[in-house]
mmCIF file of C-alpha atoms in Angstrom:
data_model
loop_
_atom_site.group_PDB
_atom_site.id
_atom_site.type_symbol
_atom_site.label_atom_id
_atom_site.label_comp_id
_atom_site.label_asym_id
_atom_site.label_seq_id
_atom_site.Cartn_x
_atom_site.Cartn_y
_atom_site.Cartn_z
ATOM 1 C CA MET E 1 -41.771 78.143 -20.923
ATOM 2 C CA GLN E 2 -39.811 76.577 -18.960
ATOM 3 C CA TRP E 3 -39.968 73.799 -16.445
ATOM 4 C CA THR E 4 -37.676 72.384 -13.879
ATOM 5 C CA VAL E 5 -37.548 68.276 -12.928
ATOM 6 C CA LEU E 6 -38.778 68.075 -9.036
ATOM 7 C CA VAL E 7 -38.315 64.100 -7.269
ATOM 8 C CA ASP E 8 -40.050 63.498 -3.767
ATOM 9 C CA ASP E 9 -39.122 61.553 -0.743
ATOM 10 C CA GLN E 10 -40.571 58.481 -2.754
ATOM 11 C CA GLN E 11 -37.745 58.938 -6.198
ATOM 12 C CA GLN E 12 -41.348 60.186 -8.140
ATOM 13 C CA HIS E 13 -40.341 62.817 -10.772
ATOM 14 C CA ALA E 14 -42.533 65.633 -11.801
ATOM 15 C CA LEU E 15 -42.217 69.385 -14.433
ATOM 16 C CA TYR E 16 -43.127 72.158 -12.829
ATOM 17 C CA PRO E 17 -42.479 75.341 -13.794
ATOM 18 C CA ALA E 18 -39.439 76.507 -13.403
ATOM 19 C CA ASP E 19 -40.223 80.196 -11.919
ATOM 20 C CA ARG E 20 -42.363 79.279 -9.157
ATOM 21 C CA PRO E 21 -41.247 77.301 -5.577
ATOM 22 C CA ALA E 22 -41.300 73.872 -5.454
ATOM 23 C CA PRO E 23 -44.513 72.603 -2.934
ATOM 24 C CA ALA E 24 -44.062 71.015 0.043
ATOM 25 C CA GLY E 25 -41.858 68.180 -0.075
ATOM 26 C CA TRP E 26 -40.538 67.926 -3.365
ATOM 27 C CA HIS E 27 -36.773 69.356 -4.183
ATOM 28 C CA PRO E 28 -35.747 70.066 -7.829
ATOM 29 C CA THR E 29 -33.328 67.956 -9.257
ATOM 30 C CA GLY E 30 -30.970 70.950 -10.916
ATOM 31 C CA PHE E 31 -32.192 69.534 -14.765
ATOM 32 C CA THR E 32 -34.372 72.606 -16.085
ATOM 33 C CA GLY E 33 -35.747 72.400 -19.875
ATOM 34 C CA THR E 34 -38.169 72.448 -22.620
ATOM 35 C CA GLU E 35 -41.024 70.580 -21.181
ATOM 36 C CA ASP E 36 -40.155 68.266 -23.873
ATOM 37 C CA ALA E 37 -36.253 68.216 -22.878
ATOM 38 C CA CYS E 38 -37.705 67.749 -18.998
ATOM 39 C CA GLU E 39 -39.807 64.495 -19.817
ATOM 40 C CA ALA E 40 -36.399 63.163 -21.839
ATOM 41 C CA HIS E 41 -34.119 63.747 -19.352
ATOM 42 C CA VAL E 42 -36.908 61.706 -16.467
ATOM 43 C CA ASP E 43 -37.772 59.016 -18.379
ATOM 44 C CA ALA E 44 -33.281 58.778 -18.989
ATOM 45 C CA VAL E 45 -33.435 59.215 -15.123
ATOM 46 C CA ARG E 46 -36.601 56.611 -14.174
ATOM 47 C CA PRO E 47 -37.496 54.620 -16.875
ATOM 48 C CA ASP E 48 -40.155 52.702 -14.097
ATOM 49 C CA VAL E 49 -42.256 54.922 -13.227
ATOM 50 C CA ARG E 50 -43.126 53.037 -9.754
ATOM 51 C CA PRO E 51 -42.128 54.192 -6.833
ATOM 52 C CA PRO E 52 -38.901 51.872 -5.326
ATOM 53 C CA ALA E 53 -40.613 48.920 -2.678
#
């Protein structure tokens, strides 16, 4: 299964099935891959999971 990384307006990231449209309020980041690859990508670009202040 392929996953895509989504981001919301608070810069929170989520993994979502790549074959489905993004839910309201979420936008694709352009990164798609395996679940492990997507998790590694999120860890690299957003190591602090708290929403920005």
